[in-house]
Coordinates of C-alpha atoms in Angstrom, one line a residue:
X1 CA -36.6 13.6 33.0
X2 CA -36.1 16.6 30.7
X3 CA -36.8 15.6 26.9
X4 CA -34.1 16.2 23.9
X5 CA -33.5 15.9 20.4
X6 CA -31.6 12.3 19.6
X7 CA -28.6 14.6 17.5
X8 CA -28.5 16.6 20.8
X9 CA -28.2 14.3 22.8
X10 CA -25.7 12.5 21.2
X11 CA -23.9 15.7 20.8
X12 CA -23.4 16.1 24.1
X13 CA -22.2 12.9 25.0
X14 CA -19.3 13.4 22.8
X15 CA -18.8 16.9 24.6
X16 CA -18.6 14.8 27.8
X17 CA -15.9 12.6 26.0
X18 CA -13.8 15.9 25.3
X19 CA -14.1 16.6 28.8
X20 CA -13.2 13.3 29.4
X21 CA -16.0 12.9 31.5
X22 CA -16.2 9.1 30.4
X23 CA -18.4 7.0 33.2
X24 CA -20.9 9.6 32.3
X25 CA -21.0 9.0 28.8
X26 CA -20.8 5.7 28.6
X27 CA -23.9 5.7 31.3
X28 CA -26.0 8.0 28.3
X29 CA -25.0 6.1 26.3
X30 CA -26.3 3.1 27.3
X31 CA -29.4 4.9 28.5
X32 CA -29.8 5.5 24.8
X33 CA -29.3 2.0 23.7
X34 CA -32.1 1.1 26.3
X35 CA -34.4 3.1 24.0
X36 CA -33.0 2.6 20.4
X37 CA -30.9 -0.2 20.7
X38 CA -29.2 -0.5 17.2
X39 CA -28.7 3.0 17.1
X40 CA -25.4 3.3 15.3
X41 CA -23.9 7.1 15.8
X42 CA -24.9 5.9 19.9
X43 CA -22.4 3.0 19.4
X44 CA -19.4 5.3 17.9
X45 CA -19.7 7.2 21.2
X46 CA -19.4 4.4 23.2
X47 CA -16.4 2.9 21.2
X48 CA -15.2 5.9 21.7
X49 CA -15.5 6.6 25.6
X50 CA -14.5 2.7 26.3
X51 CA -11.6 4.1 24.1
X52 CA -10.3 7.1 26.0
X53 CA -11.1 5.0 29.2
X54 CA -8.6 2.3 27.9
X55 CA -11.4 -0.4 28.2
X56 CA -9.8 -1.7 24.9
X57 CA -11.8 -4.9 25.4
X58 CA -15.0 -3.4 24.9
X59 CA -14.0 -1.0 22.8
X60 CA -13.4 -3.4 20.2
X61 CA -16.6 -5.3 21.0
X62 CA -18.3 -1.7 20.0
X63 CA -16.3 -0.9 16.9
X64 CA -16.9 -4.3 15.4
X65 CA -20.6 -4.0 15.8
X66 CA -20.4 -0.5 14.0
X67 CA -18.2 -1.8 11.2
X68 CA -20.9 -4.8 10.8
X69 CA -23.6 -2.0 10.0
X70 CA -20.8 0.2 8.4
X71 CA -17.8 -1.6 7.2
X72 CA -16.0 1.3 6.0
X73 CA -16.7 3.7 8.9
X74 CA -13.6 5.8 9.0
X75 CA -14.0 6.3 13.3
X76 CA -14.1 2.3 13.9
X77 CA -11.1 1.5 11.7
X78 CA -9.0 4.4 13.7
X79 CA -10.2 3.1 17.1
X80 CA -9.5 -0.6 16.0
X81 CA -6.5 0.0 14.8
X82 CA -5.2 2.2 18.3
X83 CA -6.8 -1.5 20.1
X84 CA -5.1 -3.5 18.1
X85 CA -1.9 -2.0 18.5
X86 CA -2.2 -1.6 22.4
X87 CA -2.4 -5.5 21.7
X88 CA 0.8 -5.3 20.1
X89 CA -1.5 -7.0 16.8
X90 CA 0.5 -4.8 14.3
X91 CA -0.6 -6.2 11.5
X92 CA -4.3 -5.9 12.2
X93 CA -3.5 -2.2 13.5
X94 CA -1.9 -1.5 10.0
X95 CA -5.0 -3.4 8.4
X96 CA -7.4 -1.0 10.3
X97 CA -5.5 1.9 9.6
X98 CA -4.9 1.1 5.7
X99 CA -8.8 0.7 5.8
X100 CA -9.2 4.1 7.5
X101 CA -6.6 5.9 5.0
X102 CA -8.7 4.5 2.0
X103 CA -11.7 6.2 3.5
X104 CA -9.4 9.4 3.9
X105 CA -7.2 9.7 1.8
X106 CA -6.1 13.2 2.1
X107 CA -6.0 13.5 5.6
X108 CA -2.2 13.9 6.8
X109 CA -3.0 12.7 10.3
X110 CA -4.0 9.5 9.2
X111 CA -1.2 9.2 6.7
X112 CA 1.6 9.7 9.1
X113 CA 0.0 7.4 11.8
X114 CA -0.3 4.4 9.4
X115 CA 3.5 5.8 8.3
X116 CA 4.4 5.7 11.6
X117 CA 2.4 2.0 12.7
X118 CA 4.3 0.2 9.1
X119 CA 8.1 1.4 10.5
X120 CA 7.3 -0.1 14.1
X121 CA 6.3 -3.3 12.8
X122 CA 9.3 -3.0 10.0
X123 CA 11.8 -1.5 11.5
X124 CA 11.6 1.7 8.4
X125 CA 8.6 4.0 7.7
X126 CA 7.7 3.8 3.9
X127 CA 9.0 6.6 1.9
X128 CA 5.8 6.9 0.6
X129 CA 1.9 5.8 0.9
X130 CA 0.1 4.9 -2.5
X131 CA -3.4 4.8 -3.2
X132 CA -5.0 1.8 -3.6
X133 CA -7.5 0.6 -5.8
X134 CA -10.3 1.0 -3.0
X135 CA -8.8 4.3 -2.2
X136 CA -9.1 5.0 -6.4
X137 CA -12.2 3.6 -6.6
X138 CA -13.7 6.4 -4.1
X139 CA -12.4 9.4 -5.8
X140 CA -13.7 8.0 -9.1
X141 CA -16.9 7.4 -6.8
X142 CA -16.9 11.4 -5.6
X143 CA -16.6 12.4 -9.6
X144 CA -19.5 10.2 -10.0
X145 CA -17.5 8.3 -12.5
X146 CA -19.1 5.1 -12.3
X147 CA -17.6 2.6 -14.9
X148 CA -14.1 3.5 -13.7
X149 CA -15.0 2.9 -10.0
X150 CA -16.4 -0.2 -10.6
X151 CA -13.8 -1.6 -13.0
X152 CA -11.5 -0.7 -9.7
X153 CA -13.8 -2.5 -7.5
X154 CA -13.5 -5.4 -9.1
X155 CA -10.1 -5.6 -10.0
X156 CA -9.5 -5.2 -6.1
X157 CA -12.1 -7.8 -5.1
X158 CA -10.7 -10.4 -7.4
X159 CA -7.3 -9.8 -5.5
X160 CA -8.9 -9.3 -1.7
X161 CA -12.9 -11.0 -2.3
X162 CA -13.2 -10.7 1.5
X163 CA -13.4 -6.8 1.7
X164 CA -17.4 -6.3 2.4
X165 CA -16.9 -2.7 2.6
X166 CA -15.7 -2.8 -0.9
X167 CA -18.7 -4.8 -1.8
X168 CA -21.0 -2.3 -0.2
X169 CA -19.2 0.5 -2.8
X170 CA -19.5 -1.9 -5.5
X171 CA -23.2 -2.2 -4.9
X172 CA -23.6 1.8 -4.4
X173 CA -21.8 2.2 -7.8
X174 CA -24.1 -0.1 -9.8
X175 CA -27.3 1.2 -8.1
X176 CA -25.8 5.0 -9.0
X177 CA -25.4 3.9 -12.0
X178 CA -29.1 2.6 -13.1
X179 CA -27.5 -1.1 -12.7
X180 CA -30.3 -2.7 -10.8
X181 CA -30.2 -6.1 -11.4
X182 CA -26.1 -5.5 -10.8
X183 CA -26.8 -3.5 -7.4
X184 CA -29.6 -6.8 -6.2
X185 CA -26.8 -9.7 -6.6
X186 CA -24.1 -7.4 -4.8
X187 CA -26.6 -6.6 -1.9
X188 CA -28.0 -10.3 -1.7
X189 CA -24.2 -11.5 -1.1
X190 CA -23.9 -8.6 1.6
X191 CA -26.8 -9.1 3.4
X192 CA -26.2 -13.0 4.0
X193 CA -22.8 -11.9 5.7
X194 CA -24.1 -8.3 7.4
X195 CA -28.0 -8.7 7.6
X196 CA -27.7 -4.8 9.1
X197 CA -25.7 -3.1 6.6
X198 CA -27.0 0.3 6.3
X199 CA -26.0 0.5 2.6
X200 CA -27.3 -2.8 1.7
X201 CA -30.5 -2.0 3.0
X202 CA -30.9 1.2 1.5
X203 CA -30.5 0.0 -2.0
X204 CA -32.8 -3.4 -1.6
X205 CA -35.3 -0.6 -0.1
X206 CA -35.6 1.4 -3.0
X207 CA -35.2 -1.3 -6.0
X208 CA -37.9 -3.2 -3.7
X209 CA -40.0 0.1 -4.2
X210 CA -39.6 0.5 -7.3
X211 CA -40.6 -3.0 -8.3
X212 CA -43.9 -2.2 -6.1
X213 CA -43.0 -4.6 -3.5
X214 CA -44.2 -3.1 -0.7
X215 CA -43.9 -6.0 1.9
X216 CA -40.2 -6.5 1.2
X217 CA -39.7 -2.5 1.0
X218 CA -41.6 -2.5 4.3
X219 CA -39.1 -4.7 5.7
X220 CA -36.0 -2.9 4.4
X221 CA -36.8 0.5 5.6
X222 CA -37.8 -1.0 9.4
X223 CA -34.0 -2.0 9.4
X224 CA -32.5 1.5 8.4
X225 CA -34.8 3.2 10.4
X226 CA -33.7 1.1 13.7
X227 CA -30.1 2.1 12.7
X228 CA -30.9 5.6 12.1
X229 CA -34.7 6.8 13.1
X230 CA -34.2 9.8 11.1
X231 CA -34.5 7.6 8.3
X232 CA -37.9 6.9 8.9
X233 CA -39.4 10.5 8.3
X234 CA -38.0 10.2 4.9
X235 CA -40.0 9.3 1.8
X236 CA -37.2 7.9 -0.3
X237 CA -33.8 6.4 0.8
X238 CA -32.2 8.5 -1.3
X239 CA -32.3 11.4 0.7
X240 CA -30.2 11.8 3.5
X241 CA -31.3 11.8 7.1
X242 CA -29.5 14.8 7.9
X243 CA -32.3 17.4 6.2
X244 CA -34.2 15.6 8.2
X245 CA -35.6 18.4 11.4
X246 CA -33.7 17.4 14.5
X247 CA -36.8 17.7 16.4
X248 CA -38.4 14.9 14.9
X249 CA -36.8 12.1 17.4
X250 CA -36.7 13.4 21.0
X251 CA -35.9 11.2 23.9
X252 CA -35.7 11.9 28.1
X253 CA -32.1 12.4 29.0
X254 CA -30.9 10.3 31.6
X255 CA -30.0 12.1 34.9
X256 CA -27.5 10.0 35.6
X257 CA -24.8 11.4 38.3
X258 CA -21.1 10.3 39.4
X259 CA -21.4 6.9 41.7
X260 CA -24.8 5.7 40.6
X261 CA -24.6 2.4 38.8
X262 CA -24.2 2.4 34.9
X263 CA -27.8 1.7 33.3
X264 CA -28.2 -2.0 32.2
X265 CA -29.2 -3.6 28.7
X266 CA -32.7 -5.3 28.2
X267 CA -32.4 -8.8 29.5
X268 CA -31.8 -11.2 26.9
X269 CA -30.3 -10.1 23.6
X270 CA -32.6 -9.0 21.0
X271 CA -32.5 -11.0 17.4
X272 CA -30.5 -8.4 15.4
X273 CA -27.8 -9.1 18.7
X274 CA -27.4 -12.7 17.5
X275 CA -25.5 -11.7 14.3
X276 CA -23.9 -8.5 15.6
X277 CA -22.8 -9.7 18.8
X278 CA -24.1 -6.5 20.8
X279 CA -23.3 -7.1 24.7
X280 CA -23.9 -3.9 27.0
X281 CA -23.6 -6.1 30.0
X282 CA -20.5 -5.4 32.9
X283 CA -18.3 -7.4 33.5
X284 CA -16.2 -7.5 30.7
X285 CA -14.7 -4.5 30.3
X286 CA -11.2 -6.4 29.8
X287 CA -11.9 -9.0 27.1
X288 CA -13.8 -9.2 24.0
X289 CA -17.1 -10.7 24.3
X290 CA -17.6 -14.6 22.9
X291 CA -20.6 -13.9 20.3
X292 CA -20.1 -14.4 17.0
X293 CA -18.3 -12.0 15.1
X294 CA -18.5 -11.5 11.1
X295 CA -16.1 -13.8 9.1
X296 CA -14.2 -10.9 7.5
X297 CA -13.3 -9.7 10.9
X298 CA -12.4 -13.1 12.5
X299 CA -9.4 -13.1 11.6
X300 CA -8.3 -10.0 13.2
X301 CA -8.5 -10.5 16.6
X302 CA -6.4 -10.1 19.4
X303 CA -4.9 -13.8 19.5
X304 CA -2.8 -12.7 16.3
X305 CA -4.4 -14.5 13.5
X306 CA -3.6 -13.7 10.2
X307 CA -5.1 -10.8 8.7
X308 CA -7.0 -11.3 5.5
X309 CA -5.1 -10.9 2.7
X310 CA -5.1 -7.1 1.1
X311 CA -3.2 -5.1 -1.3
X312 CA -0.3 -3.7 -0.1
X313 CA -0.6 0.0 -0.6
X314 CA 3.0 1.0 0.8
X315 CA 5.6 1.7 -1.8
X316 CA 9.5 0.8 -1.0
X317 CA 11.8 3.8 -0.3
X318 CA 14.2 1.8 -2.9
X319 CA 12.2 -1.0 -5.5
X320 CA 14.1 -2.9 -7.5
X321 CA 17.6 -2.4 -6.1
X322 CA 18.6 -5.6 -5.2
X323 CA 20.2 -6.9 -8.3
X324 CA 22.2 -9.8 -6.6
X325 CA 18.2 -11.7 -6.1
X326 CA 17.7 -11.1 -9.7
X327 CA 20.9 -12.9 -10.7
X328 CA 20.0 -16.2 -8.2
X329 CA 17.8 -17.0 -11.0
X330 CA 19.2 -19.0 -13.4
X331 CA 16.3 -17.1 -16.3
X332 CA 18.4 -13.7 -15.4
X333 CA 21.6 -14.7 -16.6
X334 CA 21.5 -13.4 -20.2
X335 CA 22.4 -16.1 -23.0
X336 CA 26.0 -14.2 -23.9
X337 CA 26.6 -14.7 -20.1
X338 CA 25.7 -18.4 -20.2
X339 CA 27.8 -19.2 -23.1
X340 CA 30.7 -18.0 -22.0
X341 CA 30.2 -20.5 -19.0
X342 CA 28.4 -18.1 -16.3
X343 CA 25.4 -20.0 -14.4
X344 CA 23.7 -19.4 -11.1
X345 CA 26.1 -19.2 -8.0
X346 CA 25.8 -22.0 -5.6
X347 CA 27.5 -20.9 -2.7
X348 CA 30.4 -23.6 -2.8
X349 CA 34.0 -22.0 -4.0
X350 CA 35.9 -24.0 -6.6
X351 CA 39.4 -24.4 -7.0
X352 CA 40.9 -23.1 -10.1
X353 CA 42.4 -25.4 -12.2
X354 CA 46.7 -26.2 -11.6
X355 CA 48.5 -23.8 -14.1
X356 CA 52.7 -25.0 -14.5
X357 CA 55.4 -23.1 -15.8
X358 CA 58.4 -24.1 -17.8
X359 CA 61.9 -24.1 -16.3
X360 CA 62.4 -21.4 -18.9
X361 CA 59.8 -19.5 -17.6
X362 CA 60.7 -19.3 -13.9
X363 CA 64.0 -18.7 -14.4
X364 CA 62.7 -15.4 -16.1
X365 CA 60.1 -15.1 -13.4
X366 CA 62.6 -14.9 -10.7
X367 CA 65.5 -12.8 -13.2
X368 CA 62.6 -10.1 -13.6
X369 CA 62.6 -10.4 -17.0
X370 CA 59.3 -11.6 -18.8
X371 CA 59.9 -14.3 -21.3
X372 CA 59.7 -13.6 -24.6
X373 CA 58.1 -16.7 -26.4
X374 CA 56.7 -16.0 -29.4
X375 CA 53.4 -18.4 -30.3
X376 CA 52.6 -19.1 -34.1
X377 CA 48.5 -19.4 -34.2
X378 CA 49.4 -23.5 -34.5
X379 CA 50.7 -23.1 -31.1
X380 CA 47.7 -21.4 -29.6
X381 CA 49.0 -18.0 -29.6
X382 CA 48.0 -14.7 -31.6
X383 CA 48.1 -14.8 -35.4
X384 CA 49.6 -11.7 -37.1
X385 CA 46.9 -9.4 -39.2
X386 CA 46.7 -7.0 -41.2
X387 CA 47.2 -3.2 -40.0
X388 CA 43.8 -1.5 -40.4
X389 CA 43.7 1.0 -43.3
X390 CA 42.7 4.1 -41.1
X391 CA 46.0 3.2 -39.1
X392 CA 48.1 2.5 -41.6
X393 CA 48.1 6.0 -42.7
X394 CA 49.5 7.4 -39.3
X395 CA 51.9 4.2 -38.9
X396 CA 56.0 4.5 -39.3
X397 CA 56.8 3.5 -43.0
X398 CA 58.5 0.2 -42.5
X399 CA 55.5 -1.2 -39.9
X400 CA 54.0 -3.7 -42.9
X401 CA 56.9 -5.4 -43.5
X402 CA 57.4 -5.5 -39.6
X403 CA 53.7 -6.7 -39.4
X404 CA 54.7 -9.5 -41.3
X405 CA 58.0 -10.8 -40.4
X406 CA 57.3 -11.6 -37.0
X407 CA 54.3 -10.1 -35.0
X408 CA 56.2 -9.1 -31.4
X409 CA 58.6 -6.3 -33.7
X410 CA 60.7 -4.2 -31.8
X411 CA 59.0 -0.7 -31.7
X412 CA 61.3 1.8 -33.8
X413 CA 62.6 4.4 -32.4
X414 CA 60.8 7.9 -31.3
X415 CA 62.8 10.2 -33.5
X416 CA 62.6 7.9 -36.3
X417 CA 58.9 8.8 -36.6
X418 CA 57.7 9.8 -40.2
X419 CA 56.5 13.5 -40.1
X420 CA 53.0 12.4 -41.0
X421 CA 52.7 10.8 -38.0
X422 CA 52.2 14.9 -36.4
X423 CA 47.8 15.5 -37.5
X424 CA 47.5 18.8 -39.2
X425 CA 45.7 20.6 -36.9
X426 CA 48.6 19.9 -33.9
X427 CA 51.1 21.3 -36.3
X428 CA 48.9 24.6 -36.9
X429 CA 48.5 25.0 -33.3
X430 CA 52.6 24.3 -32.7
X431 CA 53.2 27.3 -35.5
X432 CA 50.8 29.8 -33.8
X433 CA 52.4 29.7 -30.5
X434 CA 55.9 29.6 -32.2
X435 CA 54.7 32.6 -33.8
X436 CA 53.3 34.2 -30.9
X437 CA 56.5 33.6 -28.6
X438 CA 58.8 34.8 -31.2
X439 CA 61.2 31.6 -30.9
X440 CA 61.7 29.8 -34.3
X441 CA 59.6 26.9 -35.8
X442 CA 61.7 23.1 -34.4
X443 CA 61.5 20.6 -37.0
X444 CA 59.2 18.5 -37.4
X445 CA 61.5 15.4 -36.6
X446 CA 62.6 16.8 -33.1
X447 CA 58.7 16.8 -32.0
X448 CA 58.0 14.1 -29.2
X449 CA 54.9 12.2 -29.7
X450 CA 55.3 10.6 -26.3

């Protein structure tokens, strides 16, 4: 077998996905595995190949692993989510995807799919995809803004507290930001749920070297170099693996050809298997495999459990325009309302209460003419009052002692008008256009106010 540099080789196993040559990925792949078997960029291709080979089963067996290691790896949320919807799990596909969009927020392909997954489950796509405060958090995290990522962080954990990959950020934030003692209890909590989180480890490597614990350190760095080996030809975990020569990890390529059988994993599952759930054996390319699988992601399997509980990062085309649900509350009716004998509707209509008419009164019902009965304020009918002063001015000169005889007066005549009752400026306007025609000024008394 021909020897080759790890990135290589795992380069050209996702060439071979491209070219949808997928049985012969999937059979590097494992060949891979046989050698470095926690290697995590190995287990993205295979997610990936099951993927495209719809072997959604073990697919998700794959991505789940990765997300265990990396729980906010943007390539196992998008193939979960494309799994879970082939399962017709729409919620956990929208879960996956929301994950993914936090990750990326500015990517317009990943918008529109989780757009386009919301409006199949509800019937409407969302006018419009908000950022959460994960989503937040990271951009303060790429300004290297620090306090204002992690007052995000915890604001959203208090809401969601079973989100480890926000936990992992949390922990980044507070080791970025000289918070030691901070980053140690964050990781400790991790690493009880995800012994093999990359991030986790990282940070507990290089606080554990800093204290001079070189046992602990020891063990730390054996963990992130089985994820990555390209870790281990670093001298501090800060550094990132990629400056690392490509040259420095070489395995023998598999020669693997069309119709041999796929390559097998090591009998018995090592001990990191037992809390990752790693499985490379056949059989069961058409069901998720029965290990254990990490709490925060037990609840998004294909039997349609709930989905943990998340902020909802979709906002409604229309909020707040149902006003009728706002009035079902007896709190919304406002007190002017209540006193005049509104409440809360109860769905039941109520007869209105028998009103009778005097024989009086109907026979001027069915005449057409309306009855004139007058009311003093005894009676329950309108008391006479005074005429405003600002009306009196403009009012005929005999209306106050009409105003006070009897308060339904008959309305004088129009030609009986006083002249003041014309304003000023109408008369001005009246003389012009006399003026203008040529016809002579009309009194005053022959105007009609109607």
């Amino acid at each position: 077998m021909a020897e080759i540099t790890l990135r290589a080789y795992v380069k050209e196993i996702d060439d071979l996905i491209e070219r949808e040559k997928l049985d012969e990925a999937i059979a590097h792949c494992r060949h891979i595995l046989q050698i470095y078997p926690k290697h995590l960029e190995t287990y993205r291709m295979l997610g990936k190949a099951y993927l495209e080979a719809k072997r959604f089963g073990d697919a998700a067996d794959i991505f789940q692993r990765v997300l265990s290691a990396v729980p906010d790896d943007f390539v196992a949320h998008v193939g979960m989510a494309l799994v879970r919807e082939d399962e017709g799990n729409l919620d956990a596909a929208i879960w996956h995807m929301e994950r993914a969009f936090e990750t990326n927020p500015a990517n317009p392909a990943i918008r529109q799919e989780l757009s386009r997954l919301i409006g199949r489950r509800d019937g409407l796509e969302p006018h419009k995809v908000r950022l959460t405060r994960g989503a937040l958090a990271r951009q303060y995290a790429k300004g290297e803004l620090f306090p204002q990522a992690i007052s995000e962080l915890r604001s959203a954990l208090q809401e969601d507290p079973d989100r480890p990959d926000l936990e992992v950020l949390l922990a980044k934030m507070y080791w970025r930001g000289g918070q030691l003692k901070e980053a140690k209890r964050v990781c400790d909590q991790i690493l009880e749920k995800l012994p093999f989180s990359l991030e986790a480890n990282r940070i507990m490597a290089d606080i554990s070297d800093k204290k001079g614990d070189e046992q602990k350190a020891g063990e730390f760095h054996r963990k992130i170099a089985a994820l990555d080996p390209y870790y281990g030809f670093l001298e501090s975990v800060e550094l990132n693996p990629a400056t690392v020569d490509a040259g420095a990890v070489r395995i023998e390529q598999s020669t693997w050809s069309p119709g041999e059988p796929l390559p097998t994993a090591e009998e018995g599952p090592p001990a990191w298997v037992t809390s990752l759930g790693v499985d490379l054996s056949e059989g069961e390319s058409d069901a998720v495999s029965a290990s254990p699988q990490p709490a925060w992601l037990s609840d998004l399997d294909a039997s349609g459990s709930e989905r943990p509980k998340s902020p909802s990062i979709i906002e409604p085309a229309f909020a707040g325009d149902d006003i009728n649900s706002e009035l079902e509350n007896e709190d919304a009716i406002p007190d002017w309302m209540r006193e005049a004998g509104w409440g809360p509707s109860t769905g039941e209509a109520t007869e209105a209460e028998h009103v009778s008419f005097s024989d009086a009164e109907l026979d001027a019902l069915e005449s057409g003419i309306e009855p004139m009965t007058p009311q003093t304020e005894d009676e329950g009918g309108l008391a006479p009052a005074e005429i405003p002063s600002w009306m009196r001015s403009i009012a005929p000169k005999d209306e106050e002692v009409e105003s006070e005889e009897s308060p339904h007066a008959e309305p004088q005549p129009e030609d009986s008008m006083d002249e003041g009752l014309v304003p000023d400026w109408l008369s001005e306007v009246a003389s012009e256009d006399d003026a203008s025609t040529g016809e002579q000024e009309q009194p005053v008394e022959e105007h009609e106010t109607g």
